[in-house]
Each structure stands twice: as C-alpha cells, then as structure tokens.
Coordinates of C-alpha atoms in Angstrom, one line a residue:
M1 CA 108.4 134.2 95.3
K2 CA 106.9 130.9 96.4
T3 CA 105.5 130.3 99.8
K4 CA 105.6 127.0 101.7
F5 CA 103.3 125.8 104.4
I6 CA 105.5 123.1 105.7
Y7 CA 108.6 124.5 107.2
I8 CA 107.2 126.9 109.7
A9 CA 109.5 127.0 112.7
L10 CA 107.6 125.9 115.8
S11 CA 108.1 127.8 119.0
S12 CA 110.3 126.4 121.7
A13 CA 107.2 125.9 123.8
L14 CA 106.0 123.3 121.3
W15 CA 109.1 121.1 121.0
L16 CA 111.0 121.2 124.3
T17 CA 114.4 119.8 124.4
S18 CA 115.5 117.2 126.9
C19 CA 118.7 116.9 129.0
S20 CA 118.5 113.2 128.7
K21 CA 119.1 111.8 125.2
D22 CA 117.7 108.4 124.3
F23 CA 117.8 106.3 121.2
L24 CA 114.4 107.6 120.0
D25 CA 115.8 111.2 120.0
R26 CA 112.6 112.1 121.7
D27 CA 111.2 115.7 122.1
P28 CA 109.1 115.4 125.2
L29 CA 106.4 117.9 126.1
D30 CA 105.4 119.1 129.5
S31 CA 101.8 119.1 130.6
Y32 CA 101.5 122.9 130.4
T33 CA 102.4 123.0 126.7
N34 CA 100.1 120.0 125.8
E35 CA 97.1 121.5 127.6
S36 CA 97.5 124.9 126.2
L37 CA 98.3 124.1 122.6
W38 CA 95.2 122.5 121.1
S39 CA 92.9 125.4 121.2
S40 CA 92.5 126.4 117.5
E41 CA 92.9 125.4 113.9
K42 CA 96.1 127.4 113.9
D43 CA 97.5 125.2 116.6
V44 CA 96.6 122.0 114.8
L45 CA 98.2 123.2 111.6
A46 CA 101.4 124.2 113.5
A47 CA 101.5 120.8 115.1
I48 CA 101.2 118.8 111.8
N49 CA 103.6 121.2 110.1
G50 CA 106.1 120.2 112.7
C51 CA 105.8 116.6 111.6
Y52 CA 106.8 117.7 108.1
N53 CA 110.0 119.3 109.3
N54 CA 112.8 117.1 108.1
W55 CA 110.5 114.1 107.4
E56 CA 112.9 113.5 104.5
D57 CA 116.1 115.3 103.5
G58 CA 117.3 116.2 100.0
Y59 CA 120.8 115.5 101.3
D60 CA 119.9 111.8 101.7
I61 CA 118.1 111.7 98.4
I62 CA 121.2 112.9 96.4
Y63 CA 123.8 110.9 98.4
M64 CA 121.9 107.6 98.6
D65 CA 123.0 106.5 95.1
A66 CA 126.5 106.5 96.5
A67 CA 125.5 103.5 98.6
S68 CA 124.8 101.7 95.3
D69 CA 126.8 101.0 92.1
N70 CA 125.6 104.2 90.6
A71 CA 127.9 106.7 92.4
Y72 CA 130.8 107.3 94.6
N73 CA 131.0 109.7 97.6
Q74 CA 134.6 110.9 97.9
Y75 CA 134.4 112.6 101.3
P76 CA 134.0 110.1 104.2
W77 CA 132.7 112.8 106.5
E78 CA 129.7 113.4 104.3
G79 CA 128.3 110.0 105.4
Y80 CA 128.0 107.6 102.4
T81 CA 131.5 106.5 101.6
T82 CA 131.6 103.4 103.8
L83 CA 128.0 102.6 103.0
G84 CA 129.0 102.3 99.4
N85 CA 132.3 100.4 99.7
G86 CA 131.1 97.8 102.3
Y87 CA 133.4 98.9 105.2
V88 CA 130.7 100.5 107.3
T89 CA 130.7 99.4 111.0
A90 CA 128.2 99.9 113.8
T91 CA 130.4 102.6 115.3
D92 CA 130.7 104.5 112.0
P93 CA 128.7 107.7 112.0
D94 CA 127.4 106.6 108.5
A95 CA 125.3 103.9 110.3
R96 CA 123.1 106.6 111.8
N97 CA 122.3 108.3 108.6
R98 CA 118.7 107.1 108.4
W99 CA 118.0 105.9 112.0
K100 CA 115.5 108.6 112.7
Y101 CA 112.7 108.5 115.3
K102 CA 112.1 112.2 116.0
N103 CA 109.4 112.6 113.4
I104 CA 107.8 109.3 114.5
Q105 CA 107.5 110.7 118.0
R106 CA 106.1 114.0 116.7
C107 CA 103.5 112.1 114.7
N108 CA 102.5 110.0 117.7
W109 CA 102.1 113.1 119.7
V110 CA 99.8 114.7 117.1
L111 CA 97.7 111.6 116.7
E112 CA 97.2 111.4 120.5
N113 CA 96.1 115.0 120.9
V114 CA 94.5 116.3 117.7
D115 CA 91.0 115.2 118.8
R116 CA 91.0 117.6 121.7
A117 CA 91.1 120.6 119.3
P118 CA 87.9 122.5 118.5
V119 CA 88.2 122.0 114.7
S120 CA 86.1 120.2 112.1
D121 CA 86.1 116.4 111.9
E122 CA 87.2 116.8 108.3
L123 CA 90.4 118.7 109.3
K124 CA 91.1 116.2 112.1
Q125 CA 90.8 113.3 109.7
R126 CA 93.1 114.9 107.1
V127 CA 95.7 115.8 109.8
K128 CA 95.6 112.3 111.1
G129 CA 96.1 111.0 107.6
E130 CA 99.1 113.2 107.1
A131 CA 100.7 112.2 110.4
R132 CA 100.1 108.5 109.8
F133 CA 101.6 108.7 106.3
L134 CA 104.7 110.6 107.6
R135 CA 105.1 108.0 110.4
A136 CA 104.6 105.1 107.9
Y137 CA 107.3 106.6 105.6
Q138 CA 109.8 106.6 108.4
Y139 CA 109.1 103.0 109.1
F140 CA 109.2 102.1 105.5
M141 CA 112.7 103.6 105.3
L142 CA 113.9 102.1 108.6
T143 CA 112.9 98.5 107.6
Q144 CA 114.5 98.8 104.2
L145 CA 117.8 99.7 105.6
Y146 CA 118.0 98.2 109.1
G147 CA 115.5 95.3 108.9
D148 CA 114.0 94.8 112.4
V149 CA 113.4 98.1 114.2
P150 CA 111.4 99.2 117.2
L151 CA 107.8 99.9 116.3
V152 CA 106.6 102.8 118.4
T153 CA 103.0 104.0 118.0
Q154 CA 102.6 106.1 121.1
S155 CA 104.5 108.6 123.1
L156 CA 107.0 107.0 125.5
T157 CA 108.7 107.9 128.7
T158 CA 112.5 108.1 128.7
E159 CA 112.6 104.8 130.6
E160 CA 110.3 103.1 128.1
A161 CA 112.2 104.5 125.1
N162 CA 115.5 103.2 126.5
T163 CA 114.3 99.6 127.0
I164 CA 112.2 98.9 123.9
S165 CA 113.2 96.0 121.6
R166 CA 113.3 95.6 117.9
T167 CA 110.1 94.5 116.2
P168 CA 110.4 92.0 113.3
K169 CA 110.6 93.6 109.9
E170 CA 107.6 91.8 108.6
E171 CA 105.4 93.1 111.4
V172 CA 106.5 96.6 110.9
Q173 CA 105.9 96.5 107.2
Q174 CA 102.4 95.0 107.7
F175 CA 101.8 98.0 110.0
V176 CA 102.9 100.4 107.3
L177 CA 100.7 98.7 104.7
K178 CA 97.7 98.8 107.0
E179 CA 98.3 102.4 107.9
L180 CA 98.5 103.5 104.2
D181 CA 95.5 101.5 103.2
E182 CA 93.3 103.1 106.0
I183 CA 94.3 106.7 105.2
V184 CA 94.0 106.7 101.4
D185 CA 90.4 108.0 101.5
W186 CA 91.2 110.5 104.3
L187 CA 93.5 112.5 102.0
P188 CA 92.6 114.8 99.1
E189 CA 93.8 114.1 95.6
S190 CA 95.4 117.5 95.4
Y191 CA 95.9 120.9 97.2
S192 CA 96.0 124.5 96.1
G193 CA 97.8 127.6 97.2
N194 CA 100.1 127.3 100.3
D195 CA 98.9 123.8 100.9
V196 CA 100.6 122.4 97.8
G197 CA 103.1 119.8 99.0
R198 CA 101.0 118.2 101.7
I199 CA 100.4 114.4 101.6
T200 CA 97.8 113.4 99.0
K201 CA 95.9 110.2 98.2
G202 CA 98.3 109.6 95.4
A203 CA 101.3 109.7 97.7
A204 CA 99.7 107.2 100.1
L205 CA 98.9 104.8 97.2
A206 CA 102.4 105.3 95.6
L207 CA 104.3 104.5 98.8
K208 CA 102.1 101.5 99.3
A209 CA 102.7 100.3 95.8
R210 CA 106.5 100.8 96.2
L211 CA 106.5 98.7 99.4
E212 CA 104.4 96.1 97.8
L213 CA 106.8 95.8 94.8
Y214 CA 109.8 95.6 97.2
R215 CA 108.0 92.8 99.1
A216 CA 107.2 91.0 95.8
D217 CA 103.5 91.4 96.4
Y218 CA 102.9 91.9 92.7
S219 CA 99.1 91.6 92.6
N220 CA 98.5 94.4 95.1
C221 CA 101.2 96.5 93.6
I222 CA 99.5 96.3 90.2
T223 CA 96.1 97.2 91.8
D224 CA 97.5 100.2 93.6
C225 CA 99.4 101.4 90.5
E226 CA 96.2 101.2 88.5
K227 CA 94.4 103.3 91.1
I228 CA 97.2 105.9 90.8
M229 CA 96.9 105.9 87.0
E230 CA 93.3 107.1 87.4
L231 CA 94.2 110.1 89.5
G232 CA 95.4 112.3 86.6
Y233 CA 99.1 112.3 87.0
T234 CA 101.1 112.6 83.7
L235 CA 104.7 112.5 82.6
Y236 CA 106.2 116.0 82.3
P237 CA 107.0 116.5 78.6
N238 CA 110.7 117.4 79.1
Y239 CA 112.9 115.0 81.1
Q240 CA 115.6 117.5 82.0
D241 CA 113.3 120.3 82.8
L242 CA 111.3 118.1 85.1
F243 CA 114.0 118.7 87.8
R244 CA 114.3 122.5 87.3
I245 CA 112.9 124.9 90.0
Q246 CA 110.6 126.7 87.6
H247 CA 108.8 123.4 86.8
E248 CA 108.4 122.0 90.3
N249 CA 105.0 120.8 91.6
N250 CA 104.3 119.7 88.0
S251 CA 101.9 116.9 86.8
E252 CA 104.5 114.1 87.4
V253 CA 105.3 114.9 91.0
I254 CA 103.5 112.7 93.5
L255 CA 105.6 113.4 96.6
D256 CA 108.4 115.8 97.2
I257 CA 110.3 117.7 99.9
Q258 CA 109.3 121.3 99.8
Y259 CA 112.0 123.9 100.2
K260 CA 111.9 127.7 100.3
E261 CA 114.9 130.0 99.8
N262 CA 116.0 131.7 103.0
D263 CA 113.2 130.1 105.2
F264 CA 113.9 126.4 104.7
A265 CA 116.5 126.3 102.0
N266 CA 117.8 123.4 99.9
E267 CA 121.5 123.7 100.9
N268 CA 122.8 120.7 99.0
L269 CA 123.2 121.5 95.3
H270 CA 126.8 122.7 95.5
V271 CA 128.1 119.3 96.4
M272 CA 127.3 118.1 92.8
V273 CA 129.1 120.9 91.0
T274 CA 132.8 121.0 90.0
S275 CA 135.4 123.2 91.7
S276 CA 135.6 125.7 88.8
L277 CA 131.9 126.5 89.3
G278 CA 132.2 126.8 93.1
G279 CA 131.3 123.2 93.9
W280 CA 132.7 120.3 95.8
G281 CA 132.4 117.4 93.3
S282 CA 131.3 115.2 96.2
I283 CA 129.2 112.6 94.2
G284 CA 130.7 111.0 91.2
P285 CA 128.5 108.9 88.9
T286 CA 130.3 105.6 88.0
Q287 CA 131.3 104.2 84.6
A288 CA 128.9 101.3 85.2
L289 CA 126.0 103.7 85.3
V290 CA 127.1 105.5 82.2
D291 CA 127.4 102.2 80.3
D292 CA 123.9 101.2 81.1
Y293 CA 122.4 104.0 79.0
E294 CA 121.4 102.7 75.6
M295 CA 122.3 104.2 72.2
A296 CA 119.7 106.6 70.8
N297 CA 118.6 103.7 68.4
G298 CA 117.6 101.6 71.4
L299 CA 120.5 99.1 71.3
T300 CA 122.8 98.6 74.2
I301 CA 126.4 99.7 73.8
D302 CA 127.7 96.1 73.6
E303 CA 125.2 94.9 70.9
A304 CA 126.3 94.4 67.4
N305 CA 125.7 97.3 65.0
S306 CA 124.7 99.6 67.9
G307 CA 126.9 102.4 66.5
Y308 CA 128.8 102.7 69.8
D309 CA 132.2 104.2 69.4
A310 CA 134.5 103.6 72.3
N311 CA 136.6 106.6 71.3
D312 CA 133.6 108.9 71.2
P313 CA 131.5 107.1 73.9
Y314 CA 128.9 109.8 74.7
K315 CA 127.8 110.4 71.2
N316 CA 124.3 109.3 70.0
R317 CA 123.3 108.0 73.5
D318 CA 120.0 107.9 75.3
P319 CA 119.3 111.7 75.9
R320 CA 118.8 110.9 79.6
L321 CA 122.5 110.4 79.9
T322 CA 123.3 114.1 79.1
A323 CA 120.3 115.2 81.0
S324 CA 121.5 113.4 84.2
I325 CA 125.3 113.3 84.0
V326 CA 128.0 115.8 82.7
C327 CA 130.4 113.7 80.7
P328 CA 133.9 114.8 79.5
G329 CA 133.7 117.0 76.4
E330 CA 130.1 118.0 77.1
P331 CA 129.2 121.7 77.0
Y332 CA 128.2 122.8 80.5
E333 CA 127.9 126.3 81.9
G334 CA 129.7 128.0 79.1
K335 CA 132.6 125.6 78.5
F336 CA 133.4 122.0 77.6
Y337 CA 133.7 120.0 80.8
N338 CA 137.2 118.6 81.1
S339 CA 137.9 116.2 84.0
I340 CA 140.3 114.0 82.1
D341 CA 143.2 116.3 81.3
P342 CA 145.8 117.2 84.0
A343 CA 146.0 120.7 82.6
S344 CA 142.3 121.4 83.4
S345 CA 141.1 123.0 86.6
D346 CA 138.4 120.3 86.7
Y347 CA 140.9 117.4 86.5
Y348 CA 139.6 114.5 88.5
L349 CA 142.6 114.5 90.9
G350 CA 142.2 118.2 91.7
D351 CA 140.6 119.4 94.9
N352 CA 136.8 119.5 95.0
N353 CA 136.5 117.7 91.6
S354 CA 134.6 114.5 90.9
K355 CA 136.8 111.5 91.4
T356 CA 135.1 109.5 88.6
G357 CA 135.4 112.3 86.0
Y358 CA 131.6 112.5 85.8
L359 CA 129.3 115.1 87.5
V360 CA 125.7 114.8 88.6
K361 CA 123.7 117.1 86.3
K362 CA 120.1 116.1 87.0
F363 CA 119.4 118.8 89.5
T364 CA 121.9 121.4 88.3
S365 CA 121.4 121.4 84.5
N366 CA 121.2 125.2 84.6
L367 CA 123.0 126.9 87.4
S368 CA 121.5 130.3 86.3
D369 CA 118.3 129.0 87.8
F370 CA 119.7 129.7 91.3
T371 CA 121.0 132.9 92.9
E372 CA 122.9 130.8 95.5
L373 CA 123.5 127.1 95.3
Q374 CA 123.6 126.7 99.1
N375 CA 120.4 128.7 99.6
N376 CA 117.8 127.8 97.1
G377 CA 114.2 126.6 96.9
L378 CA 114.5 123.6 94.6
N379 CA 112.1 120.9 95.8
M380 CA 113.5 117.3 95.8
I381 CA 111.2 114.7 94.3
V382 CA 110.7 111.6 96.4
I383 CA 108.1 109.8 94.2
R384 CA 107.1 110.7 90.7
Y385 CA 104.7 109.2 88.2
A386 CA 107.4 107.6 86.0
E387 CA 108.3 105.4 89.0
V388 CA 104.7 104.3 89.3
L389 CA 104.7 103.2 85.6
L390 CA 107.9 101.3 86.1
N391 CA 106.6 99.7 89.3
Y392 CA 103.5 98.6 87.4
A393 CA 105.5 97.2 84.5
E394 CA 107.9 95.3 86.8
A395 CA 105.0 93.8 88.9
K396 CA 103.3 92.7 85.7
I397 CA 106.5 91.2 84.3
E398 CA 107.3 89.3 87.5
S399 CA 103.8 88.0 87.8
G400 CA 103.9 86.6 84.3
S401 CA 101.3 89.0 83.0
I402 CA 103.1 90.7 80.1
D403 CA 100.6 92.5 77.9
N404 CA 100.2 95.7 75.9
T405 CA 99.8 97.8 79.1
V406 CA 103.3 96.8 80.1
Y407 CA 104.8 97.9 76.8
D408 CA 102.7 101.0 76.9
A409 CA 104.0 102.0 80.3
I410 CA 107.6 101.6 79.4
D411 CA 107.1 103.2 76.0
A412 CA 105.6 106.3 77.5
I413 CA 108.7 106.8 79.6
R414 CA 111.1 106.1 76.8
Q415 CA 109.3 108.3 74.3
R416 CA 109.2 111.2 76.7
A417 CA 113.0 110.9 76.6
K418 CA 113.0 110.8 72.8
M419 CA 113.9 107.1 72.8
P420 CA 112.3 104.5 70.5
K421 CA 109.5 102.2 71.7
V422 CA 110.4 98.8 73.0
D423 CA 111.2 96.3 70.3
R424 CA 108.5 93.8 71.0
A425 CA 110.1 91.0 69.0
K426 CA 113.4 91.4 70.9
Y427 CA 111.8 91.8 74.3
S428 CA 109.1 89.2 74.2
D429 CA 109.5 87.0 77.3
Q430 CA 109.8 87.4 81.0
S431 CA 113.6 87.1 81.1
S432 CA 114.3 89.7 78.4
M433 CA 111.6 92.0 79.8
R434 CA 113.0 91.7 83.3
E435 CA 116.4 92.8 81.9
L436 CA 114.8 95.7 80.1
V437 CA 112.7 97.1 83.0
R438 CA 115.7 96.9 85.4
R439 CA 117.8 98.8 83.0
E440 CA 115.0 101.3 82.4
R441 CA 114.6 101.8 86.2
R442 CA 118.3 102.5 86.5
V443 CA 118.6 105.2 83.8
E444 CA 115.2 106.8 84.3
L445 CA 115.6 107.1 88.1
A446 CA 119.4 107.5 88.2
L447 CA 120.7 109.6 91.0
E448 CA 117.3 110.0 92.7
G449 CA 118.2 107.8 95.7
L450 CA 116.4 104.6 94.7
R451 CA 119.1 102.4 93.1
W452 CA 120.2 100.8 96.4
F453 CA 116.7 99.6 97.2
D454 CA 116.4 98.0 93.8
I455 CA 119.7 96.0 93.9
A456 CA 119.1 95.0 97.5
R457 CA 115.6 93.5 96.7
W458 CA 116.9 91.9 93.5
K459 CA 119.7 90.4 95.6
N460 CA 122.3 91.2 93.0
A461 CA 124.2 93.8 95.0
E462 CA 126.8 91.1 95.8
T463 CA 127.8 91.2 92.2
L464 CA 127.1 94.8 91.2
R465 CA 128.5 96.6 94.3
K466 CA 131.7 94.5 94.6
G467 CA 135.1 94.9 93.1
E468 CA 136.7 97.8 91.3
V469 CA 134.8 101.0 90.7
Y470 CA 135.8 102.8 87.5
G471 CA 135.3 106.3 86.1
A472 CA 135.9 107.9 82.7
R473 CA 138.8 107.2 80.4
L474 CA 141.6 109.8 80.5
G475 CA 142.7 111.9 77.6
K476 CA 142.2 115.4 76.1
V477 CA 139.2 117.7 75.5
D478 CA 139.5 120.3 72.8
A479 CA 138.6 123.6 74.5
K480 CA 137.1 125.0 71.3
T481 CA 135.1 122.0 70.0
G482 CA 134.8 119.5 72.9
K483 CA 136.3 116.8 70.7
L484 CA 137.7 113.9 72.8
T485 CA 141.0 112.3 72.3
L486 CA 141.0 109.3 74.7
S487 CA 143.8 107.2 76.0
N488 CA 143.5 103.6 77.1
E489 CA 143.9 104.6 80.8
Q490 CA 140.7 104.6 82.8
I491 CA 140.1 106.2 86.2
R492 CA 140.1 103.6 89.0
V493 CA 138.2 105.0 91.9
E494 CA 138.2 102.3 94.7
K495 CA 137.8 98.6 95.4
R496 CA 134.6 97.7 97.2
V497 CA 133.7 94.6 99.2
F498 CA 130.3 93.1 99.7
D499 CA 129.4 90.2 102.1
P500 CA 125.8 89.0 101.2
A501 CA 125.4 87.6 104.7
K502 CA 126.0 91.1 106.1
N503 CA 125.8 94.0 103.8
Y504 CA 122.2 93.8 102.6
L505 CA 121.4 95.5 105.9
W506 CA 123.0 98.5 107.6
P507 CA 124.3 98.0 111.1
V508 CA 122.2 99.2 114.1
P509 CA 124.1 102.2 115.3
Q510 CA 126.3 101.2 118.3
K511 CA 125.5 104.6 119.9
E512 CA 121.8 103.6 120.1
R513 CA 122.7 100.1 121.5
D514 CA 124.9 101.7 124.2
I515 CA 121.9 103.6 125.4
N516 CA 119.4 100.8 125.0
K517 CA 120.8 97.4 125.8
N518 CA 117.7 95.6 124.4
L519 CA 118.6 96.5 120.9
T520 CA 120.2 93.6 119.1
Q521 CA 122.6 93.9 116.2
N522 CA 122.3 92.7 112.6
P523 CA 124.4 89.7 111.5
G524 CA 128.1 90.3 110.8
Y525 CA 128.4 93.6 112.7

C-alpha cells in the first residue's frame, strides 16, 4: 500500500470558508488561525501540502483531448463537449473548467507566512520553491486557455478581489518564466519515501521549457531541455506499462498528480471504459487520431506501398495505437471489442458506449490492476521525459538547427515503441521534419491532455477542429477470431465549428464577470 504526502486533509481551522464568494474563489484566514499555525515544521508541511490539493486534476487531463481533434466527449454535463465543437459560450459551465484561483491564493498565503515558522532556512526555501511552482503552473494554464488573466501575487481582501482587472498575457507569462528560473536551484532533483511526488528541479525546468516552446522561444527551450537531459531521466522501456499503476513514479515521470486509494482516490478511470465492463464510454478517440498512427514499417497509411489495408485497418500499425486505443476487433478484457455491430452490447449507439467506436486504453490497458475503477491510486502524469525530447526536437527544427541530436531524440521515442528509426533521406529538411515531429507528438502524447495546446499554438486548429468528426467504420466482428468484416458506412459523430477570431481562447466565465465588473471578455464572446 503506497502512502502519499500530498493529499492530507487540512483542518477546518486552516482553510476557513467565506459566506461571500468572489471571482478568486478565495479561502480567507482569520488572524487567530494565521498567528497560531506557523509554530512547527509540521505546520509548514501541512500548509504546503494544502497547496498541492487539486493543483491539477486527472479529470481535466483525460478530458482535455476532447477539446481538440483527438477525441469527442459525448456527455455535455461532463464539461468538454462545447469546448470541442466550438459552441461554448461565456455562460456555459464548460467555460469555468480551468478558471481556478483557489490554489493561487493558498500559495500566496504560504509565501507570505512561511518565514515566521521556526524551521530551517533550507526547508523554507524548498517550500517557497514548491509554492511558487504550483502558482506558476496555474498561471501557465490560465494564460494558455484564457489569454489575459488577473495576476495576483498576494492575499487580497474581498473588495480587492472583486475589482481587480485582467493582466496582459505577455506580462503573466514573463512572471511565470521568471518564477521558474529563480526556483530551479531551490528544489531537489529527486525525493524519497513519502516525499516522492513533490516538485523537483526537473519539473521546474520542464514546465519552463514547455512554455518557452509554446512561445516560440526556441533558443531557451533548447537550453532548458538540455539541462533536463542531464538530470538522469530515461524513457521507460515499455510504452503501455508506463501508464500502469505498478510502474508509476518511474524514470520517465517528471511531474504527476499523486493519488491514493480511499484517501485521495483517482475517481475517473471508469469514464473511459465501455458499458459491458461497467464504464460510461465518455471519451471517444476520433478517426483522425487513429489515422495518424503510422504503419509498423514507418510509412503513413496513405503512402504508396505502406501495406495499409482499409478492410483490416488496425493491422501492422504503430504499436502505440493498440497501447493507447481499443479498436474494433481488438482483444480487450477477455473478448474482442465490438462497437460496430448492432447486435453487440458495446455497439456505439448503445447507452454508455463510445460514440466513435473507439475506447481510450492508455490508462486502462489492464482493468485487473484495479480493485475499483472509481476508487484507485493511479497517478496521472502531467509531464514526462518523452515530451522533453519532443520539445527539444521541435525547438531545434523550428530554429533551423537540425542535427544528429534531433534524430536521436525522436529515434529514442520511436524505438521504445518498437518503431523504426527516422528515415533521414526522407525527412531531411525543415518542412518534412516539422511534419514528422508534429505527428510524433500527436501519437506519443495522445489522450494525455496536450493536443489542444499544440494545435492552438501551431494555429491550425481552424482546419483540424472544424467540420465533420468521424469514428470507426461499421460492420461485423467475429466473436471467436476478432476478424473484421467492414461496410462502407462510417460513424459520423458531430459537426464542429471553429472561428479563428474567437475560438483560440476560451471565454472568460460570465459568472466571474457578474461578480467583478472590471473583467473584460475575450473577442467574439
């Protein structure tokens, strides 16, 4: 039984609730609590542990690809349907999914008070580094989705919170970069025992490199990725097992959300599973994602002599396809998955079945790993070493510095998945390498919540996330062999819209603007 330091429930004396709700969702403290708390190391650790509570949520990680061209969320009440199809409005509850200031306020409070505690300077510095990272992460996420957001770096009164204005995105992101740069050396490279899962030096560098890539600051991204490469992270040998609970906290994980069964459980895995296995089929991978996986020989499915067979479309594909997605006719949990035949209990039009005919498998490859899908301890990875290698490769490609290190980085990821090395004759210039690394990012990081950020920064969402969304072809699955007999009819899921003048940002939630009249709205909403 694993133990987790992070999700210790703080007493009601620590986080008092307020009768007056404001847009920052503040948790104010009375003077008695603040004066009495900072008296020991135990108090300091309880306070910083509170900052970790819900700093990120596995729910948002697994649903976020439904806001991109990778997946479809069939249930509007789950929060990502309108974000994916382009119909989100400022009054839609979906708009509030990532507008979160509670942890920012907690971090501000810790930073303002930790120096009063009678603990070592070393612990104070580490705790400050953790709090500043967790605050920076929230601002990173806020600016990616909403653009300009209020930059709050100190505790506010209710009146102050309800009158603050939005800060330009550029200023907020410069703040994030400066924060991460200053705390890198305050944080250890690793932890042991119950402290595993706290923020490390590698996490600070990796978030900084991610933001630098998103900002097209390729030079600094390359430098920070190189620093991470010196910290000892390695690719986990087995791609599918990387995401299994018995292999969590492995050498590839740089940052994750730490869960513990019963105490702070991961409650989200059932949403990916089909109805016959007790799931909801909430998130359906799209045909567009499936089509981007290469053949096992390294050719794309539309290249001449690739070996692709449209009537047996999942055969001889990149192994990451079957590691990440359950396709019709694939063996899964003791039977051949059949979402394309009306006679099957998993037929795509049935209740609680995937509406694309495909299931997310990446986190649920072996259901026997869990006693209970809605109460398990599977950590959710936020940043892993493979992303750093891809960030490095893309930054080098975009800066026109394609060399052996670029090929080596991509080859390491491909060979881990049992794919051939990059054909250097075929992929030899910036244009072809850009196409390759973008496809590699999509399939390697599929369904890990990062696709939207990629197509938003590449400014191709207006093409990729617009129009008809398709799922699998219909037909029959032989119950004994899994052999497919496909018809020409393909699942049509929904038709999406995308206005490039509007949909690259989410709307500022109207509920927050009703409270704070100084909050402006993003264009088009």
